[in-house]
PDB file of C-alpha atoms in Angstrom:
ATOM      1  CA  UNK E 205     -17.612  -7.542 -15.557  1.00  0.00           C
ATOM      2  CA  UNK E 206     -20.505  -4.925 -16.798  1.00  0.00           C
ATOM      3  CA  UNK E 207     -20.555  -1.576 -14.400  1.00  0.00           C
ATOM      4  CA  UNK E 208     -21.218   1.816 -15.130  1.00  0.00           C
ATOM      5  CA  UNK E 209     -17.802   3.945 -16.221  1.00  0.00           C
ATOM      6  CA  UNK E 210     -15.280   4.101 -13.774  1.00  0.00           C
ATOM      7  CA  UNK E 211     -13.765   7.832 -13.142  1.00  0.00           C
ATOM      8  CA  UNK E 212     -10.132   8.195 -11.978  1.00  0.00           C
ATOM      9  CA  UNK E 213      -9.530  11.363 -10.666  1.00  0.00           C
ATOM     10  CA  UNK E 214      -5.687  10.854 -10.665  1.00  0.00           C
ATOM     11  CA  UNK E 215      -3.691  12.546  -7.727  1.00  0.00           C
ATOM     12  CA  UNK E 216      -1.392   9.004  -8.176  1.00  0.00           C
ATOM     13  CA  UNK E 217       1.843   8.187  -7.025  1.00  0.00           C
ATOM     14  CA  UNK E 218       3.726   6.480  -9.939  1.00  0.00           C
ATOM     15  CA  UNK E 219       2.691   3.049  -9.964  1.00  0.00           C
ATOM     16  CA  UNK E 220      -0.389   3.541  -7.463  1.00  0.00           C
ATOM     17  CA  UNK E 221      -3.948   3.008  -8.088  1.00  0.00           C
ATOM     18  CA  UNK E 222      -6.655   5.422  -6.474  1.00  0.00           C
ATOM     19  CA  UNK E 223     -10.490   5.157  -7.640  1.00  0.00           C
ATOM     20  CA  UNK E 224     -11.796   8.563  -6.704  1.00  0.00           C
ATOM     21  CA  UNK E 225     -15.205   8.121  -7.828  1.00  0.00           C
ATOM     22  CA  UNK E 226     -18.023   6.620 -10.103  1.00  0.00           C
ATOM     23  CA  UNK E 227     -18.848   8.925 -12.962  1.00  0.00           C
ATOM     24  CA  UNK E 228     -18.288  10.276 -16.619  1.00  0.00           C
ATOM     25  CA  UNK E 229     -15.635  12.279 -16.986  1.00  0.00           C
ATOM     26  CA  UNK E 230     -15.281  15.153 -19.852  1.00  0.00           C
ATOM     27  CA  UNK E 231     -14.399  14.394 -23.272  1.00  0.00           C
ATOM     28  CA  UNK E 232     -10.717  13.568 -23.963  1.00  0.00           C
ATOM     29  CA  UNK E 233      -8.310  11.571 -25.722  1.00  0.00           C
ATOM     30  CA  UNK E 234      -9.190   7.885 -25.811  1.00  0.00           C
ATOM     31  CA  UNK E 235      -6.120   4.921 -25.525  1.00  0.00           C
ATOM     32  CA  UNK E 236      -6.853   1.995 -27.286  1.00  0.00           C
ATOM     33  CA  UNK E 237      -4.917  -0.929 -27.634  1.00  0.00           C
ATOM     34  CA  UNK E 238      -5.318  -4.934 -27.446  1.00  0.00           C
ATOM     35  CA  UNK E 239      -8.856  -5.234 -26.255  1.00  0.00           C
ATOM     36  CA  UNK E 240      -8.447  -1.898 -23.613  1.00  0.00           C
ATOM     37  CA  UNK E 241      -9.901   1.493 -24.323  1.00  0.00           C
ATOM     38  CA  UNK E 242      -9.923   4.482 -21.756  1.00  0.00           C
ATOM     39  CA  UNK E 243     -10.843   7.973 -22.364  1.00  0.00           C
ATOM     40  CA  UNK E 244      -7.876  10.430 -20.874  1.00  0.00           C
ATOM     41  CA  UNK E 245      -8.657  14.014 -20.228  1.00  0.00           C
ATOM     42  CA  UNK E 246      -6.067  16.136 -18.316  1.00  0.00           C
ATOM     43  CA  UNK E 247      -7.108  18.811 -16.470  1.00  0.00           C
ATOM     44  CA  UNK E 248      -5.686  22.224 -14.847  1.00  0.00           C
ATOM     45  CA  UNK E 249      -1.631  21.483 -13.938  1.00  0.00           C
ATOM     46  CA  UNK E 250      -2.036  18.176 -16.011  1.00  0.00           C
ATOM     47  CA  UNK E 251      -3.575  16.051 -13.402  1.00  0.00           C
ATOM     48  CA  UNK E 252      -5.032  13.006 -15.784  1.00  0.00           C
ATOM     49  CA  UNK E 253      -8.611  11.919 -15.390  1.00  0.00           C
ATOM     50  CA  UNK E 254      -9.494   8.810 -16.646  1.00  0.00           C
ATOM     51  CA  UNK E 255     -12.739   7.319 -17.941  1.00  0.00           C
ATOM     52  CA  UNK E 256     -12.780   3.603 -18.966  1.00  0.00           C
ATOM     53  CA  UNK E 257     -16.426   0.566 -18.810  1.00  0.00           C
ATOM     54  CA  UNK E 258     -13.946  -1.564 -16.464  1.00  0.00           C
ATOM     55  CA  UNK E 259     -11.518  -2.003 -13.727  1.00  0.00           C
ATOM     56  CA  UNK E 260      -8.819  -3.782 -17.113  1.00  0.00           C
ATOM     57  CA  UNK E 261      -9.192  -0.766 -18.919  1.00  0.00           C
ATOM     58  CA  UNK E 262      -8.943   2.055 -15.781  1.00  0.00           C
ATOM     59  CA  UNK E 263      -5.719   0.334 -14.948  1.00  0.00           C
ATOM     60  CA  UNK E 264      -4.572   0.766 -18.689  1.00  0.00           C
ATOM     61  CA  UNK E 265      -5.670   4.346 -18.750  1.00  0.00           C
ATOM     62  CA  UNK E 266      -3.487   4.855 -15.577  1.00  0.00           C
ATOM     63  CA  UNK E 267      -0.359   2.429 -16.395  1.00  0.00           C
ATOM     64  CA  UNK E 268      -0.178   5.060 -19.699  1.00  0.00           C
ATOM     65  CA  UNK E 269      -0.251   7.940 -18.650  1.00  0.00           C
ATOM     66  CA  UNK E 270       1.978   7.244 -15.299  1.00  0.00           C
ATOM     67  CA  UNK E 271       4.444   5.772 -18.169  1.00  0.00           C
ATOM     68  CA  UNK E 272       3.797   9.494 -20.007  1.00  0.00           C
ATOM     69  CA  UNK E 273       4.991  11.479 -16.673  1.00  0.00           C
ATOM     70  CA  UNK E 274       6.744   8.770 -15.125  1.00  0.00           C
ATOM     71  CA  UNK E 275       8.752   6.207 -17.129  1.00  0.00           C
ATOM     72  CA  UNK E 276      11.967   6.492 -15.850  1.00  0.00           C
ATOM     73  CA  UNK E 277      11.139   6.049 -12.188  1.00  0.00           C
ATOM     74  CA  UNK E 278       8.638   3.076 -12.992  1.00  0.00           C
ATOM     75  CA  UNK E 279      11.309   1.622 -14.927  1.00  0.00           C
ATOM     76  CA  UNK E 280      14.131   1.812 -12.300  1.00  0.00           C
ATOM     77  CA  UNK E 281      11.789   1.359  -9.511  1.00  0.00           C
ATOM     78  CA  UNK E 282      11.299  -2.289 -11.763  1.00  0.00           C
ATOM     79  CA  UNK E 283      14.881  -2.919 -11.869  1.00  0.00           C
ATOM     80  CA  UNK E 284      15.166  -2.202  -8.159  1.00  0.00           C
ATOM     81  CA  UNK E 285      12.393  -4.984  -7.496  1.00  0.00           C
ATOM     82  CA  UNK E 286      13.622  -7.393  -9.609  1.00  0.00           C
ATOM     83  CA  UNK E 287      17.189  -7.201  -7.751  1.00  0.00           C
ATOM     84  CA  UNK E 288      18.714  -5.899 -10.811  1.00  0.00           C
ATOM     85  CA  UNK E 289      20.114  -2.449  -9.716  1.00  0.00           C
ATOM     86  CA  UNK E 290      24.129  -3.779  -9.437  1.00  0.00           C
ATOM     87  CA  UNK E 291      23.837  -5.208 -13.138  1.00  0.00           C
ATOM     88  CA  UNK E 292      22.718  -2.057 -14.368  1.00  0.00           C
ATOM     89  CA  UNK E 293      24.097   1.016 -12.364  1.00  0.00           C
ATOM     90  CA  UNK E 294      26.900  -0.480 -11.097  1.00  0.00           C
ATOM     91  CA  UNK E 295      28.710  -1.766  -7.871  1.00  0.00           C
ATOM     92  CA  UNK E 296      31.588  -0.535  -5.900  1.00  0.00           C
ATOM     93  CA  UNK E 297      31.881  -3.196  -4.250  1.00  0.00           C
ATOM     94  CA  UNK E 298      30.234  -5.989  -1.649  1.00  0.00           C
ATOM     95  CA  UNK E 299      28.990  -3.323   0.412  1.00  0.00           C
ATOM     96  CA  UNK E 300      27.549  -0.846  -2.193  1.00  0.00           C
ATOM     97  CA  UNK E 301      23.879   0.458  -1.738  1.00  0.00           C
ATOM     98  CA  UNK E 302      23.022  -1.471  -4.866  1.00  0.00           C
ATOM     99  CA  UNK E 303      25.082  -4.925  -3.822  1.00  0.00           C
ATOM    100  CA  UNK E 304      22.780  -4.287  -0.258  1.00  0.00           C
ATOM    101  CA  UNK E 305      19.681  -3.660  -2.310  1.00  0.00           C
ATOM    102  CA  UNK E 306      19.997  -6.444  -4.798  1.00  0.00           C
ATOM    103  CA  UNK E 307      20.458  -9.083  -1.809  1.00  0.00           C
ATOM    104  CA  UNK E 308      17.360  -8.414  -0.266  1.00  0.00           C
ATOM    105  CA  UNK E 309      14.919  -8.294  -3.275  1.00  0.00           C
ATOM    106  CA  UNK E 310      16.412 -11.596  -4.291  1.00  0.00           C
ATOM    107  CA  UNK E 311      15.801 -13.091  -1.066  1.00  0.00           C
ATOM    108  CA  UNK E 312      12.397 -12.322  -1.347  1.00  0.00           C
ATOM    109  CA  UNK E 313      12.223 -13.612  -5.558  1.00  0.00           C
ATOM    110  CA  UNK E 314      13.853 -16.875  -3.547  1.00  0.00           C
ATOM    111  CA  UNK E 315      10.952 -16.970  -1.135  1.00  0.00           C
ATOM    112  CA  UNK E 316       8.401 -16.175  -3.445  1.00  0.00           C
ATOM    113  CA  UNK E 317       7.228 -13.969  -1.525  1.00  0.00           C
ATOM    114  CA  UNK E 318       4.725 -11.739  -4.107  1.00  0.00           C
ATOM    115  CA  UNK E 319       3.430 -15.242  -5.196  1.00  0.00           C
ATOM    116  CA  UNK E 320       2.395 -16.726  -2.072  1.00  0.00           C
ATOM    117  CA  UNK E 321       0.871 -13.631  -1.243  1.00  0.00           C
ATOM    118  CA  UNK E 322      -1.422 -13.262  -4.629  1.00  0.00           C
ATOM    119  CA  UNK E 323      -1.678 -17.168  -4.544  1.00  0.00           C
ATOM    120  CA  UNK E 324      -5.076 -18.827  -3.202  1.00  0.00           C
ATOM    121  CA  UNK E 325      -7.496 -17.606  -0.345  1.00  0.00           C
ATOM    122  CA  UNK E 326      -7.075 -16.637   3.181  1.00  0.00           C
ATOM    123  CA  UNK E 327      -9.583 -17.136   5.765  1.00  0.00           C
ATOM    124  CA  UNK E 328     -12.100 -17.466   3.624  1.00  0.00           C
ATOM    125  CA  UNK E 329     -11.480 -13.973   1.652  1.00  0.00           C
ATOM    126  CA  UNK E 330      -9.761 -13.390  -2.140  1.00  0.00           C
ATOM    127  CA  UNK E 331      -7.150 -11.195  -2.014  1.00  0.00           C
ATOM    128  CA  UNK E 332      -6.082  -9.417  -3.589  1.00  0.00           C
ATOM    129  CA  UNK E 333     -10.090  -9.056  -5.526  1.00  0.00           C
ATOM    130  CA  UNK E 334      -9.967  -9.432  -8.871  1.00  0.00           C
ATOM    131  CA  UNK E 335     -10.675  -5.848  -9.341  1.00  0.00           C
ATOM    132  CA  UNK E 336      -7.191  -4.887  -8.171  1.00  0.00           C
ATOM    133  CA  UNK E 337      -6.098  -7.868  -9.856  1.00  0.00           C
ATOM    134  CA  UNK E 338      -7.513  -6.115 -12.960  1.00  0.00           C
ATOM    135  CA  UNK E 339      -6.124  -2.949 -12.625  1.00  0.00           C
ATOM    136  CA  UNK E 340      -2.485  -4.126 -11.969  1.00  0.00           C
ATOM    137  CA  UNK E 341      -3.099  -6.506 -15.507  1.00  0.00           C
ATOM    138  CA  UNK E 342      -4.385  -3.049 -17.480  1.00  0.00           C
ATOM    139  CA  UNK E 343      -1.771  -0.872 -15.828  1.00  0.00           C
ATOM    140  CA  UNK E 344       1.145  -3.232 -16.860  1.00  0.00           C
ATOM    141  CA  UNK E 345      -0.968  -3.434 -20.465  1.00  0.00           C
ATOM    142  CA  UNK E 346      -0.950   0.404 -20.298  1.00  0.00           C
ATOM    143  CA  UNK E 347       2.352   1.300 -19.385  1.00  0.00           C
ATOM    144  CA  UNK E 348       3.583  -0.958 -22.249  1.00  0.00           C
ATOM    145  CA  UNK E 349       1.658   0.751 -25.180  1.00  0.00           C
ATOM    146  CA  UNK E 350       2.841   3.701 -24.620  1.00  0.00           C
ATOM    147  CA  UNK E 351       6.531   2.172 -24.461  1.00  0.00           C
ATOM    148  CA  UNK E 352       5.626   0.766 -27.925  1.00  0.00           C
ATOM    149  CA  UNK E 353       4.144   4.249 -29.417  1.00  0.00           C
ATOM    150  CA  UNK E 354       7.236   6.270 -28.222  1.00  0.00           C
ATOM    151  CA  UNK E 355      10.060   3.407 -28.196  1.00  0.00           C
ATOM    152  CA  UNK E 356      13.569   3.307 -25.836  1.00  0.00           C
ATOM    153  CA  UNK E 357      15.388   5.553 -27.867  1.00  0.00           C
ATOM    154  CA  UNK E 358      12.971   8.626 -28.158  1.00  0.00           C
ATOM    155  CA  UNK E 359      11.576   8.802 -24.744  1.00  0.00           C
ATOM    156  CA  UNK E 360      11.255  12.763 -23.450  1.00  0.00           C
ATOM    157  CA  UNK E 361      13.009  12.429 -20.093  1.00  0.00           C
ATOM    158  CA  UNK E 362      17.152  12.384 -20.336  1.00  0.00           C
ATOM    159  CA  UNK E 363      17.386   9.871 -17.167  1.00  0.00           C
ATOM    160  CA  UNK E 364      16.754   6.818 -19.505  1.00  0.00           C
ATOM    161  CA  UNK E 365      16.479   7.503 -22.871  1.00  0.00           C
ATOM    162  CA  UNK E 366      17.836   4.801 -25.056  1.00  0.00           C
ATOM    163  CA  UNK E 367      18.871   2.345 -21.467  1.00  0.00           C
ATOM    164  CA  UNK E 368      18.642  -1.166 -22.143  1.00  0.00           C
ATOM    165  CA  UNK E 369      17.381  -1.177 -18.599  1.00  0.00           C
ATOM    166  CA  UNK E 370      13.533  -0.085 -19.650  1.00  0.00           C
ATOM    167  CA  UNK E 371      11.487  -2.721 -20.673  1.00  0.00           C
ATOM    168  CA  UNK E 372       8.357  -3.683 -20.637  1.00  0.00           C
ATOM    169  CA  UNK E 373       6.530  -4.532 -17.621  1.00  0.00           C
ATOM    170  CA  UNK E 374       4.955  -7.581 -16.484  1.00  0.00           C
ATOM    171  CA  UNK E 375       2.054  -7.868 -14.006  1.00  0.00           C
ATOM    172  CA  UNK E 376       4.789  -9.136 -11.243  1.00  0.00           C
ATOM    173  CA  UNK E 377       6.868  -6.592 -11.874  1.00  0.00           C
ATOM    174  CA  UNK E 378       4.028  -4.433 -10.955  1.00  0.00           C
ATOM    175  CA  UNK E 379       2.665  -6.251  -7.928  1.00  0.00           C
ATOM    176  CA  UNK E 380       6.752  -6.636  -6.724  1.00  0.00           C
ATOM    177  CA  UNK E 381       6.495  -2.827  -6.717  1.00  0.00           C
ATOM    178  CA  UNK E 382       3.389  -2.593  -4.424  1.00  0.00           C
ATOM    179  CA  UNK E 383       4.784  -5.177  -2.208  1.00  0.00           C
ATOM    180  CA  UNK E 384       7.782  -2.831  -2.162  1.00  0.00           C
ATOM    181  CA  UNK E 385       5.659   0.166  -1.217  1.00  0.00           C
ATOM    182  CA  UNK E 386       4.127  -1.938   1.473  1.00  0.00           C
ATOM    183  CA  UNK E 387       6.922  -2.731   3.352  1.00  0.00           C
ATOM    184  CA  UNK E 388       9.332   0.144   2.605  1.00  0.00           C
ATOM    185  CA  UNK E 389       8.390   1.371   6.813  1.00  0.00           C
ATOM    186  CA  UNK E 390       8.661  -1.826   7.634  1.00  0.00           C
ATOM    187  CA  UNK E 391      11.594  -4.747   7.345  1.00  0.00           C
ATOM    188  CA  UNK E 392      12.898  -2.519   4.268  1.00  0.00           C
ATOM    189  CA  UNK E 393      13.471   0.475   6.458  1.00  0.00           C
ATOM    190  CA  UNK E 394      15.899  -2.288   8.264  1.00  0.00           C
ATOM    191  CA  UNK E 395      17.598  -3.381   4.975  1.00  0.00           C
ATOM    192  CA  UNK E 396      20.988  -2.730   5.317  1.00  0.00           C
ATOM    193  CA  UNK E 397      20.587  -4.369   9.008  1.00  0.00           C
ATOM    194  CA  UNK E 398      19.050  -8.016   7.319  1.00  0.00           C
ATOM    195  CA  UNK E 399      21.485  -7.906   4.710  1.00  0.00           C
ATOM    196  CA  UNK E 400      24.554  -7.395   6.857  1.00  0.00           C
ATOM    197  CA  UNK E 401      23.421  -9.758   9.033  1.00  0.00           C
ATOM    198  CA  UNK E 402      25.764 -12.534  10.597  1.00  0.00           C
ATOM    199  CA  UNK E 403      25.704 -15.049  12.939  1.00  0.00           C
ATOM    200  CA  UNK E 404      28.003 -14.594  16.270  1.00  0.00           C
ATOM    201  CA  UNK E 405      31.042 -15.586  16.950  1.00  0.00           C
ATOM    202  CA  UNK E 406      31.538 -18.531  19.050  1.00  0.00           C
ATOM    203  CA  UNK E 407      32.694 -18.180  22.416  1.00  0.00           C
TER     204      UNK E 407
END
């Protein structure tokens, strides 16, 4: 895809993608790694703007520098998606918020839910476009370079330094998240409800 630069102004949300604008932003630091290349510049209060020829590359710029301020809620937010929260932190017991948790992000890995939805057309339109489908490959490509520069055991932030729960991301883990994020108002607000769910007693 050839475009002019793509400017991310980035007031983001960790994991989220916002284009503010079409531009060329300041001179900064430029992120290279395994064919992606974005220029990061932070600004007043450290709010990243991000530079980069391509939607690949603006999701790589973003996916590093979310993994710079961010990395231990990405990575949990991963585990959580993946169904993966009792192996990790722990379970009291059938009932425990992560047991509860677990049940229903497996039910949807059963279902394949994230897959059906990225897979194939519907009603005539792509989605998600294969911009977006960019940036989630170049933020997952981002997120894990800067995992390699800094490694498990010398990450900044206390919460998961050294955890054999951060790893690096995959482009499902990614779009499992913003499924997540999509219906966190919705039948996830209702989780405990689905989960606990049972059929009635005969009469």
């Amino acid at each position: 895809m050839t475009r002019p630069s793509v400017r991310l102004g980035a007031a983001v949300a960790a994991l989220g993608l916002i284009v503010t604008g079409l531009g060329t932003a300041p001179a900064g630091a430029h992120q290279r790694d395994r064919g992606y290349s974005a220029e990061i510049r932070r600004a007043s209060y450290g709010v990243p703007h991000i530079t980069a020829a391509n939607f690949a590359s603006l999701g790589f710029g973003v996916g590093h520098v979310q993994a710079e301020d961010n990395i231990c809620v990405i990575a949990e937010t991963a585990v959580t998606v993946n169904g993966e929260r009792s192996r990790w932190f722990g379970a009291s017991g059938p009932t425990d918020a992560n047991v509860r948790s677990d049940l229903f992000y497996r039910k949807a890995m059963a279902d394949r839910t994230v897959e059906r939805m990225l897979d194939g057309r519907r009603d005539g339109v792509h989605a998600p476009s294969d911009e977006i489908r960019d940036l989630v490959r170049g933020f997952a490509a981002g997120y894990n370079s800067y995992l390699r520069e800094i490694g498990v055991a010398k990450l900044t932030d206390p919460a998961c330094r050294g955890r054999a729960w951060v790893r690096p991301l995959t482009e499902l883990d990614v779009w499992r998240t913003s499924w997540a994020s999509m219906v966190r108002a919705g039948s996830a607000a209702m989780l405990d409800g689905i989960v606990a769910a049972a059929p009635p007693d005969a009469t």
